[in-house]
PDB file of C-alpha atoms in Angstrom:
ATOM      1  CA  UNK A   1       0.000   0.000   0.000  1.00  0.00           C
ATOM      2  CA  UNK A   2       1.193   3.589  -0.680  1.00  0.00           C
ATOM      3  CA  UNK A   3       0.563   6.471   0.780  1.00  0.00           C
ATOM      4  CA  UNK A   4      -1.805   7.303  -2.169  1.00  0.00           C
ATOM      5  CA  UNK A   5      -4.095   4.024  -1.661  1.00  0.00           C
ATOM      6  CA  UNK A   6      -7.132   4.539  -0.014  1.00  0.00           C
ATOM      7  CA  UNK A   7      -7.137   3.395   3.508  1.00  0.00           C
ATOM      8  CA  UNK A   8      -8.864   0.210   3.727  1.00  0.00           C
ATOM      9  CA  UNK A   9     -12.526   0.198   5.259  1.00  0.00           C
ATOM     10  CA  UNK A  10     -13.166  -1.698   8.156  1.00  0.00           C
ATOM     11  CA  UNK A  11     -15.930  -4.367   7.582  1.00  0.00           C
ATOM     12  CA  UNK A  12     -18.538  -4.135   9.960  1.00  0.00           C
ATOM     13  CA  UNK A  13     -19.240  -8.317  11.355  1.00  0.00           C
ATOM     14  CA  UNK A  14     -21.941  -9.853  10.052  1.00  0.00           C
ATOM     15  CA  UNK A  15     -24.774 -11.969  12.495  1.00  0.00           C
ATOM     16  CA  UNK A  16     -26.299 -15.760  11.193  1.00  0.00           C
ATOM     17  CA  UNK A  17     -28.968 -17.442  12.685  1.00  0.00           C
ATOM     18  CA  UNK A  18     -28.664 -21.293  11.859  1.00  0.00           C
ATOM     19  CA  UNK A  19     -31.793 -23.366  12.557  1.00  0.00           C
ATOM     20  CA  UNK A  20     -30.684 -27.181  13.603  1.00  0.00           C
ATOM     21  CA  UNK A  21     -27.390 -25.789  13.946  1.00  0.00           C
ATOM     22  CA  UNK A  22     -25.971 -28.183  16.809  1.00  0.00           C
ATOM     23  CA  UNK A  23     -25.495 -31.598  13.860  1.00  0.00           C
ATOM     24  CA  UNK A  24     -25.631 -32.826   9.952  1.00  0.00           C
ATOM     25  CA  UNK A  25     -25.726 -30.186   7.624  1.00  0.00           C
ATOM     26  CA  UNK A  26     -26.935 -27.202   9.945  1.00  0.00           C
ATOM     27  CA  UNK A  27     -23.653 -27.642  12.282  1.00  0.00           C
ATOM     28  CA  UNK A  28     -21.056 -27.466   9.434  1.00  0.00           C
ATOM     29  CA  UNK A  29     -22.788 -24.440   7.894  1.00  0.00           C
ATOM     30  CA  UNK A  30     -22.672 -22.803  11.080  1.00  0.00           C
ATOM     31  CA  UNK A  31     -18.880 -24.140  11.070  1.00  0.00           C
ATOM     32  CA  UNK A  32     -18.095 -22.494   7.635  1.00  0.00           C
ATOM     33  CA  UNK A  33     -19.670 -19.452   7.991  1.00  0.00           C
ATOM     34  CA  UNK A  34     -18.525 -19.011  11.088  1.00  0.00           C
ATOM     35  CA  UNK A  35     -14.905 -19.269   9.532  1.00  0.00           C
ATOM     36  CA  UNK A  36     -15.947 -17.102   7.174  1.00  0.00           C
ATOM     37  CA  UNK A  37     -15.984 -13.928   9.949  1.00  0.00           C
ATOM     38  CA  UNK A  38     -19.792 -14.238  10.820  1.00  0.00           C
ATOM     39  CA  UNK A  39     -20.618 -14.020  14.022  1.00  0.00           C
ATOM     40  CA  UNK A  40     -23.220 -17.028  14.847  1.00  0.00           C
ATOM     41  CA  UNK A  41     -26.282 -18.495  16.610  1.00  0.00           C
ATOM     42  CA  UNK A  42     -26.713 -21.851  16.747  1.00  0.00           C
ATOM     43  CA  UNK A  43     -30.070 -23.445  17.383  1.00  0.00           C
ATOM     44  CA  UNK A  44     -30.915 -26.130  18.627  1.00  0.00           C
ATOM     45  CA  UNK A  45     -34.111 -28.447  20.152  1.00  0.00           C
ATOM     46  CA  UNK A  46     -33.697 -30.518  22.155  1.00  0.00           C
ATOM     47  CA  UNK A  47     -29.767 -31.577  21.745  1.00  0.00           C
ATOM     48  CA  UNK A  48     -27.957 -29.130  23.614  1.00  0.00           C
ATOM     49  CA  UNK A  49     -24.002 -31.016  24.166  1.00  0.00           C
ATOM     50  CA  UNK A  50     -24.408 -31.396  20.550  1.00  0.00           C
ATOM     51  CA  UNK A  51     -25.117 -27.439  19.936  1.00  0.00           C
ATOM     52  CA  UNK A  52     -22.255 -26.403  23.098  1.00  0.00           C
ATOM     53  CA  UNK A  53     -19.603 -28.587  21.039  1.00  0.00           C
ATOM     54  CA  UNK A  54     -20.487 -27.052  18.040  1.00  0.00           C
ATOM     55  CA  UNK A  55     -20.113 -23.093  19.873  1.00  0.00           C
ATOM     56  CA  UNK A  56     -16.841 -24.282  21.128  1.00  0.00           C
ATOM     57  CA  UNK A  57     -15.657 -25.474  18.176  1.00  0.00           C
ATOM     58  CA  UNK A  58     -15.687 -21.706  16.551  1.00  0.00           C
ATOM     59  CA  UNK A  59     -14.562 -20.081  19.726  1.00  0.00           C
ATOM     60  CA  UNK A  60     -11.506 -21.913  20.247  1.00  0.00           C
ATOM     61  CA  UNK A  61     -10.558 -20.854  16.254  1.00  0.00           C
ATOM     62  CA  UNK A  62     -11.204 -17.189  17.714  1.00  0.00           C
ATOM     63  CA  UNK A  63     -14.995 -17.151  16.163  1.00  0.00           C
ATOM     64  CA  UNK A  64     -17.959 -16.113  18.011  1.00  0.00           C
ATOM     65  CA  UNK A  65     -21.182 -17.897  18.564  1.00  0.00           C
ATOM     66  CA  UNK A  66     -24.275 -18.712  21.218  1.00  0.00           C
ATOM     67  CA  UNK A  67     -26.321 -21.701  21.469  1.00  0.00           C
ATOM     68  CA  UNK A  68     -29.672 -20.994  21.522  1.00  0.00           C
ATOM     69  CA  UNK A  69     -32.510 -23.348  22.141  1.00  0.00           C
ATOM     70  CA  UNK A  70     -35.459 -22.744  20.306  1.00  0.00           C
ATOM     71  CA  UNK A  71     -38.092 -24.800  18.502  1.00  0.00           C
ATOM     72  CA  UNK A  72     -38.690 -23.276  14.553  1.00  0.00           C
ATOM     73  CA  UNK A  73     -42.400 -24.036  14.242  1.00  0.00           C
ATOM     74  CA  UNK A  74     -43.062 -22.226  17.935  1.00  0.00           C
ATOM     75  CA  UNK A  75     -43.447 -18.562  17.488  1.00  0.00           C
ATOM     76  CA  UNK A  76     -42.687 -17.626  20.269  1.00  0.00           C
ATOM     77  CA  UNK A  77     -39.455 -19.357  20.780  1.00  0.00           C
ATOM     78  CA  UNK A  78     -38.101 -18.080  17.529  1.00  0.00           C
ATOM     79  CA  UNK A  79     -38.657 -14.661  18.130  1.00  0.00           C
ATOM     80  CA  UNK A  80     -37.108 -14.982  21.253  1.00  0.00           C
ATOM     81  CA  UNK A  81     -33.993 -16.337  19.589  1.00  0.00           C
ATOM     82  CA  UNK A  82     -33.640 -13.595  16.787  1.00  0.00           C
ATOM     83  CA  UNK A  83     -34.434 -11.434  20.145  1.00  0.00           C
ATOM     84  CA  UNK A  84     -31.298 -13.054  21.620  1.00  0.00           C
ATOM     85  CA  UNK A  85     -29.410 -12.656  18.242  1.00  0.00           C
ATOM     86  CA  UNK A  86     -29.930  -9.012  18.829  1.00  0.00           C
ATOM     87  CA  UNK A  87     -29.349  -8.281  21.994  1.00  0.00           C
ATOM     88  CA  UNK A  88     -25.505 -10.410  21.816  1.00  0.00           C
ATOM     89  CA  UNK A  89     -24.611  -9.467  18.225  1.00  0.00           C
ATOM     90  CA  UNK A  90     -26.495  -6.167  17.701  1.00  0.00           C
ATOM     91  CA  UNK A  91     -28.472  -7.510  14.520  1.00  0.00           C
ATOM     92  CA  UNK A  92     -28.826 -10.282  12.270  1.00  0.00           C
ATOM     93  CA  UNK A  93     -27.405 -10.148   8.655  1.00  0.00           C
ATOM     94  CA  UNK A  94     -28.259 -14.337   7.166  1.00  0.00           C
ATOM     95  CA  UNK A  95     -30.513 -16.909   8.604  1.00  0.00           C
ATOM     96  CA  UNK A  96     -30.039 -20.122   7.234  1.00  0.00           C
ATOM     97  CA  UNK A  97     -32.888 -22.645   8.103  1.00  0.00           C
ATOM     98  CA  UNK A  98     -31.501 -25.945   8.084  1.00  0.00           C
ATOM     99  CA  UNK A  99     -33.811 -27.594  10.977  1.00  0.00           C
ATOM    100  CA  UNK A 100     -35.839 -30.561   9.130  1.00  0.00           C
ATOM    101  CA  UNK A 101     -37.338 -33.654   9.737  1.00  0.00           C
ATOM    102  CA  UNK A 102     -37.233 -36.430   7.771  1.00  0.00           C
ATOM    103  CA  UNK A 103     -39.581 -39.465   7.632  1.00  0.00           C
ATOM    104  CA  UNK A 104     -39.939 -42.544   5.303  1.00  0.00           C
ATOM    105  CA  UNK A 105     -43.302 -44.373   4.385  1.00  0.00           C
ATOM    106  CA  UNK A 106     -45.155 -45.138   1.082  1.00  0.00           C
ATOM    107  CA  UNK A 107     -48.317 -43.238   1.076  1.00  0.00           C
ATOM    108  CA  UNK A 108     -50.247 -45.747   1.456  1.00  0.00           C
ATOM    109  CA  UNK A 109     -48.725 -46.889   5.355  1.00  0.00           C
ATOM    110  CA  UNK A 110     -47.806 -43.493   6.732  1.00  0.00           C
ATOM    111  CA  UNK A 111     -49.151 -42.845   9.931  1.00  0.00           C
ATOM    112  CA  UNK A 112     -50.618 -39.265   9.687  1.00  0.00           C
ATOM    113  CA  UNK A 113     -49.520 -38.085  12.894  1.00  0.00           C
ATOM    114  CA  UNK A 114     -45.786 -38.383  11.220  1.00  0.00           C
ATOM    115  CA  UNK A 115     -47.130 -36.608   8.761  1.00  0.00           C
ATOM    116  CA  UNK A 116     -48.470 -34.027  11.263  1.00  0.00           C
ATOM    117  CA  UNK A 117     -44.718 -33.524  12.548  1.00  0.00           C
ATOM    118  CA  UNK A 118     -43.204 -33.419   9.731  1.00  0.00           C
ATOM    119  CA  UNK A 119     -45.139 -30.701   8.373  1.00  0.00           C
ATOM    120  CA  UNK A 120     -45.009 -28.893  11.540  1.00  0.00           C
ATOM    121  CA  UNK A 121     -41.495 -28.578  11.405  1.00  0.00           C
ATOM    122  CA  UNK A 122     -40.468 -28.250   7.789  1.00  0.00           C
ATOM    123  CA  UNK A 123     -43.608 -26.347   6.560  1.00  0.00           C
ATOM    124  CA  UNK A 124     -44.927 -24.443   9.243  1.00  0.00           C
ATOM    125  CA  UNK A 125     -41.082 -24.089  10.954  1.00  0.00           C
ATOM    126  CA  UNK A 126     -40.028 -22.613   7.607  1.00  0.00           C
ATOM    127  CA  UNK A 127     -42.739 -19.926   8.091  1.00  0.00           C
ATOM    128  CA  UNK A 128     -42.325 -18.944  10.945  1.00  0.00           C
ATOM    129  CA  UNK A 129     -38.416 -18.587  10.885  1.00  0.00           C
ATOM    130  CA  UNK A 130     -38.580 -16.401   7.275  1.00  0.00           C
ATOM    131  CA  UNK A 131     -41.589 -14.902   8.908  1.00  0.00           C
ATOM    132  CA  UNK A 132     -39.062 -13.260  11.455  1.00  0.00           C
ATOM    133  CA  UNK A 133     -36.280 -13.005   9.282  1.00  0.00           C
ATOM    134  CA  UNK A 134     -38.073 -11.236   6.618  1.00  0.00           C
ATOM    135  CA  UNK A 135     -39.177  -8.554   9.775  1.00  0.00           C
ATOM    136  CA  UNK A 136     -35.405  -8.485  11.430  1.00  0.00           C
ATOM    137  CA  UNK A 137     -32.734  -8.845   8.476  1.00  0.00           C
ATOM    138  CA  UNK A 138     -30.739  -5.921   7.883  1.00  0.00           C
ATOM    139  CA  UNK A 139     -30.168  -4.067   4.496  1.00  0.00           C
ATOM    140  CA  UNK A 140     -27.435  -7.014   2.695  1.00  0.00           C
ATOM    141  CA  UNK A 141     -29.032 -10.000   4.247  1.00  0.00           C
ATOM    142  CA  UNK A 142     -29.982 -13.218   3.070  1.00  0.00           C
ATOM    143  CA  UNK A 143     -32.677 -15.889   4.187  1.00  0.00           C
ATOM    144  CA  UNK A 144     -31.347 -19.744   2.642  1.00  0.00           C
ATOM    145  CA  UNK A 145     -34.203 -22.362   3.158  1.00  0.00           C
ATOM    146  CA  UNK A 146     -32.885 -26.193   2.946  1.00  0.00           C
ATOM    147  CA  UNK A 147     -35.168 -28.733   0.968  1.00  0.00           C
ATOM    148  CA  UNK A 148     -33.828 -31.494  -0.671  1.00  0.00           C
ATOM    149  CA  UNK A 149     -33.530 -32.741  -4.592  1.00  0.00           C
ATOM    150  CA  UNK A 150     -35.816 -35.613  -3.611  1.00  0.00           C
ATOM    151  CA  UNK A 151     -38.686 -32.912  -4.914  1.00  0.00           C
ATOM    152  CA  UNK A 152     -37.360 -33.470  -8.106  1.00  0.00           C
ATOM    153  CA  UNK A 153     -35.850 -37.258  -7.955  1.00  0.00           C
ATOM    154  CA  UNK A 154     -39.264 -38.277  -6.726  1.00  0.00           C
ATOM    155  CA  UNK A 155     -38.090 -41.791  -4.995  1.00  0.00           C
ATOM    156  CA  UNK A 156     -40.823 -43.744  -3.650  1.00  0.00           C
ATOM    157  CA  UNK A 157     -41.147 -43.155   0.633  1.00  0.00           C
ATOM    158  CA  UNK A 158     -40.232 -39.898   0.803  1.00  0.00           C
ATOM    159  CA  UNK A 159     -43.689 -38.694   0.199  1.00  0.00           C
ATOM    160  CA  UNK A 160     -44.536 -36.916   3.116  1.00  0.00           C
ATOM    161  CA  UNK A 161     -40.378 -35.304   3.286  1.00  0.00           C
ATOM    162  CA  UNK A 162     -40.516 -34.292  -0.771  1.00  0.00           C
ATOM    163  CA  UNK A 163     -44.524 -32.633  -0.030  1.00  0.00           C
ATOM    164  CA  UNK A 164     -43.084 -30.547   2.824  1.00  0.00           C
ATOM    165  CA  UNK A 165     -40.278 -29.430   0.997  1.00  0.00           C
ATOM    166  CA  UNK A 166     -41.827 -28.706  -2.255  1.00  0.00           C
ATOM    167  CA  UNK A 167     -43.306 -26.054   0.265  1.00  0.00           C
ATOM    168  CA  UNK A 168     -39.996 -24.612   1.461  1.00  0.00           C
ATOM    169  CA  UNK A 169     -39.457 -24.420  -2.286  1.00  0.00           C
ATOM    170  CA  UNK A 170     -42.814 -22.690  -3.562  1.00  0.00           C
ATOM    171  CA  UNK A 171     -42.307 -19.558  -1.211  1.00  0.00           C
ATOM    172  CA  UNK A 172     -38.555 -18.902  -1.933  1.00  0.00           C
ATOM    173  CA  UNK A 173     -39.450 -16.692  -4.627  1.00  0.00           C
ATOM    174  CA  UNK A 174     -42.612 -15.062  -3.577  1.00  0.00           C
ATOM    175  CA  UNK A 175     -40.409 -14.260  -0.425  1.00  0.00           C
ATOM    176  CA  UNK A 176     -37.464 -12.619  -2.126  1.00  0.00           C
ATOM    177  CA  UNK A 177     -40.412 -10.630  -4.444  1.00  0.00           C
ATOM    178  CA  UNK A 178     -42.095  -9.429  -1.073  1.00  0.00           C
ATOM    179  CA  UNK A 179     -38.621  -8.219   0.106  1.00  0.00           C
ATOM    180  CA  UNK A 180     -38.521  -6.114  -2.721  1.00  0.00           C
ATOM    181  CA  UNK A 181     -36.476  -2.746  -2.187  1.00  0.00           C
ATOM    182  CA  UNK A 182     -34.741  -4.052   1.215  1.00  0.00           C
ATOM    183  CA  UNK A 183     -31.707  -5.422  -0.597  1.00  0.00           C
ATOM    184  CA  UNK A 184     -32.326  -8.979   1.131  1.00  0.00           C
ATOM    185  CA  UNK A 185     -31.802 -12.170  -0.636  1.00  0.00           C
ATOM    186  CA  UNK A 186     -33.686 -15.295  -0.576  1.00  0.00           C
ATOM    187  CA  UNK A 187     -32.653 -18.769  -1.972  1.00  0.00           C
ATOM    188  CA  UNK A 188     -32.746 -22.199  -1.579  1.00  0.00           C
ATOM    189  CA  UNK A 189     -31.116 -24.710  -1.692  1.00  0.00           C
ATOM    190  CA  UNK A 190     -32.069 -28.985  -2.335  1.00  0.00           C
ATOM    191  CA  UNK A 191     -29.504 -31.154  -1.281  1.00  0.00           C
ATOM    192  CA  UNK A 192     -29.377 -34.559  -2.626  1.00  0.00           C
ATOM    193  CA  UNK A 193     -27.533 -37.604  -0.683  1.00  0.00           C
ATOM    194  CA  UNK A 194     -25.377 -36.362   1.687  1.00  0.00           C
ATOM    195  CA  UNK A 195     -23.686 -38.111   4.626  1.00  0.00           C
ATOM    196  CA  UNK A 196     -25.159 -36.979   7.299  1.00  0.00           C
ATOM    197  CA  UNK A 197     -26.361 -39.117  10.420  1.00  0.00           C
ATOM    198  CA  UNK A 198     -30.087 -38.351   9.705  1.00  0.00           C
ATOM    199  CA  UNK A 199     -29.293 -39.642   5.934  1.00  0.00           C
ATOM    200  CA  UNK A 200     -27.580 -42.856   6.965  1.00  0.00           C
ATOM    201  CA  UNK A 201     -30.049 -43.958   9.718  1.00  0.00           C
ATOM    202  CA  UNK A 202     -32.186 -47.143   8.888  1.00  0.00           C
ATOM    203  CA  UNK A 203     -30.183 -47.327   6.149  1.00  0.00           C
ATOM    204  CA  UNK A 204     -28.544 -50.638   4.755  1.00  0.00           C
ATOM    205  CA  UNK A 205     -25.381 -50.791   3.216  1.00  0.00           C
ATOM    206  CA  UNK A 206     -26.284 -51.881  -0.234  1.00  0.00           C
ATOM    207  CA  UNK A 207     -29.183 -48.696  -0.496  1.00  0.00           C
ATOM    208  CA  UNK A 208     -26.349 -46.263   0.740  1.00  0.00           C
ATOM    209  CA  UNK A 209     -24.452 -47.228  -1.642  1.00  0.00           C
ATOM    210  CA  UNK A 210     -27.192 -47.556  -4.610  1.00  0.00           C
ATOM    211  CA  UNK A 211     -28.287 -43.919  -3.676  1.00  0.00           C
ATOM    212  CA  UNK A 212     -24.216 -42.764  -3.764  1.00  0.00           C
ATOM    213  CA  UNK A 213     -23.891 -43.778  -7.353  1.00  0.00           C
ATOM    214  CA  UNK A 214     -27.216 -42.049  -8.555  1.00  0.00           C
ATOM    215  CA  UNK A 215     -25.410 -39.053  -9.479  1.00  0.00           C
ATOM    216  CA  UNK A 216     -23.148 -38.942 -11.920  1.00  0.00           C
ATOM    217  CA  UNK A 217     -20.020 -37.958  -9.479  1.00  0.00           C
ATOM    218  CA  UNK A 218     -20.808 -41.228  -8.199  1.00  0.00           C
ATOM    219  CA  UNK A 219     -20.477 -40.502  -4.088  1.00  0.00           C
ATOM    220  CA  UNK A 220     -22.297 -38.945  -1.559  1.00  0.00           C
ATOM    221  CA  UNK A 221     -22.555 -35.100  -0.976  1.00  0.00           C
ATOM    222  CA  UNK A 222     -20.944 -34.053   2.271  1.00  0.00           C
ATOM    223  CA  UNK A 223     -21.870 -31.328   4.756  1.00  0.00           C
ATOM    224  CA  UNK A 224     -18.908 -29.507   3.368  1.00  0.00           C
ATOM    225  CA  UNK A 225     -20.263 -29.714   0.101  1.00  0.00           C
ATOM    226  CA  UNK A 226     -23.576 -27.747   1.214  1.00  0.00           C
ATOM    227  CA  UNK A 227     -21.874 -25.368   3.525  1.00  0.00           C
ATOM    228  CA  UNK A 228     -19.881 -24.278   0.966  1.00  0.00           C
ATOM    229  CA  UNK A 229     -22.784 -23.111  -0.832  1.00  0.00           C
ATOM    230  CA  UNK A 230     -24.590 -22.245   1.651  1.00  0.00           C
ATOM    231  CA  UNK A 231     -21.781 -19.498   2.566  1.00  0.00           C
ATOM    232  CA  UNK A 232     -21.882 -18.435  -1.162  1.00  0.00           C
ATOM    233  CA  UNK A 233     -25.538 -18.153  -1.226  1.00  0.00           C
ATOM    234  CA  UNK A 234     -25.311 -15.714   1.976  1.00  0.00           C
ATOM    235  CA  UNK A 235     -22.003 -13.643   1.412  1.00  0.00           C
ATOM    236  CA  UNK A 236     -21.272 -10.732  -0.772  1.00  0.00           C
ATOM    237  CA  UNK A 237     -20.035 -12.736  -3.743  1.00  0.00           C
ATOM    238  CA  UNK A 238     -23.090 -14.748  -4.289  1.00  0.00           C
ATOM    239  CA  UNK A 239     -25.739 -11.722  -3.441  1.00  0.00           C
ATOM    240  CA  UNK A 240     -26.765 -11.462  -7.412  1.00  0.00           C
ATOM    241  CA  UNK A 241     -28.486 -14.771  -6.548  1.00  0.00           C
ATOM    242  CA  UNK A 242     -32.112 -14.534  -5.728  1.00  0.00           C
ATOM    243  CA  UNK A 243     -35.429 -16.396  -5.642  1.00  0.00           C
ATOM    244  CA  UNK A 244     -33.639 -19.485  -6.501  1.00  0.00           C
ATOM    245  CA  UNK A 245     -33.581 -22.864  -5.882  1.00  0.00           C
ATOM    246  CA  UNK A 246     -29.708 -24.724  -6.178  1.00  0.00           C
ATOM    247  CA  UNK A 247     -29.697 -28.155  -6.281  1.00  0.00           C
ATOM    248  CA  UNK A 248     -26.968 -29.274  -4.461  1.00  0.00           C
ATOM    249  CA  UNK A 249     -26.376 -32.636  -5.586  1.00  0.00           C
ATOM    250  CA  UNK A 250     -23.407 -33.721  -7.839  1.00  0.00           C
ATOM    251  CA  UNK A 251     -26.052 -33.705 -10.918  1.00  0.00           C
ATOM    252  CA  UNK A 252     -28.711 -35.867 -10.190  1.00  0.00           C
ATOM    253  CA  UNK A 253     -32.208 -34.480 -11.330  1.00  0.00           C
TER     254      UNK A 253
END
């Protein structure tokens, strides 16, 4: 630098909320944009060690980050936790709502109360979590919903998971229109395999392996693999990217 150069301009930090942040996917997106200089809260239900290890992971690399309990379809609860975002951080700048359940039947066996929780917490916990962020995100912000490429892979027994996310996926651009004029971004983005412990459960080996050569990369996704995009989708770089959905899935459908 000479003495001609403009000085350089001190970047003010950035806040993330990260639904299901304490495992799977939602832990190692709060892991990579936490290394990425955000400063983060990680939610959590009901698995608190899980969402602790995952805080003290980024604050022994000199990151900063709160666990915060909070169930997404309970109103109340999350606007408590974008209250607590606020009051620690002084704002929040990305939410990224990676808290999902997932639940296997054919149609014609699934028990209805699954059904019932699984749309409580991937429907209705995707509106009320964009519901708050679309109120509390400052000017630069992003919202990133999570569905899965299953909506467009269509395998059989993941009727009641792919219906619930075809939701998530429906209001992604009707969001990002509503936020017109507040320079806040809203994608998606549809994972497809990806080795997480919620993937691999029940699972034998030959249909983990079967599902790992469906795309044409031939393995599974990992969490890295999502986070990576998921940092993309809510930093500066990727901010010309909105209303979409990004399936994140080694080319499958």
């Amino acid at each position: 630098m000479t003495s001609n150069d403009p000085p350089f301009t001190p970047v003010p930090e950035r806040v993330a909320v990260v639904t299901g942040g304490s495992r799977g996917i939602g832990r190692t997106v709060a892991l990579e944009l936490a290394r990425n200089g955000l400063a983060v809260v990680v939610n959590y239900t009901r698995d608190a060690a899980s969402a602790e290890e995952t805080v003290e992971t980024i604050t022994a690399a000199g990151g900063r980050a709160i666990p915060v309990p909070a169930d997404v379809a309970d109103e109340h609860a999350v606007a408590a936790l974008f209250d607590r975002a606020e009051q620690e951080f002084g704002g929040v700048d990305v939410v990224v709502n990676s808290a999902g359940r997932l639940a296997l039947s054919s149609i014609a066996d699934l028990d209805l109360a699954v059904l019932d929780d699984v749309h409580r917490t991937n429907i209705r916990g995707t509106f009320v979590v964009a519901r708050q962020a679309a109120r509390r995100l400052r000017a630069g912000g992003s919202f990133l919903g999570v569905s899965t490429s299953v909506v467009g892979a269509q395998f059989p027994g993941y009727g009641a998971y792919a219906a619930s996310k075809a939701a998530v996926e429906s209001i992604t651009l009707i969001l990002a229109r509503e936020l017109r004029g507040r320079d806040i971004t809203v994608n998606t983005i549809a994972p497809g395999p990806t080795a997480t412990d919620m993937f691999l459960d029940g699972k034998t080996p030959e249909e983990i392996d079967r599902l790992a050569k469906t795309p044409p990369l031939e393995r599974l996704g990992t969490p890295e693999d999502i986070a990576r995009v998921a940092a993309f989708l809510t930093g500066p770089a990727g901010h010309w990217v909105n209303g979409q959905i990004l399936r994140v899935n080694g080319g499958m459908v």
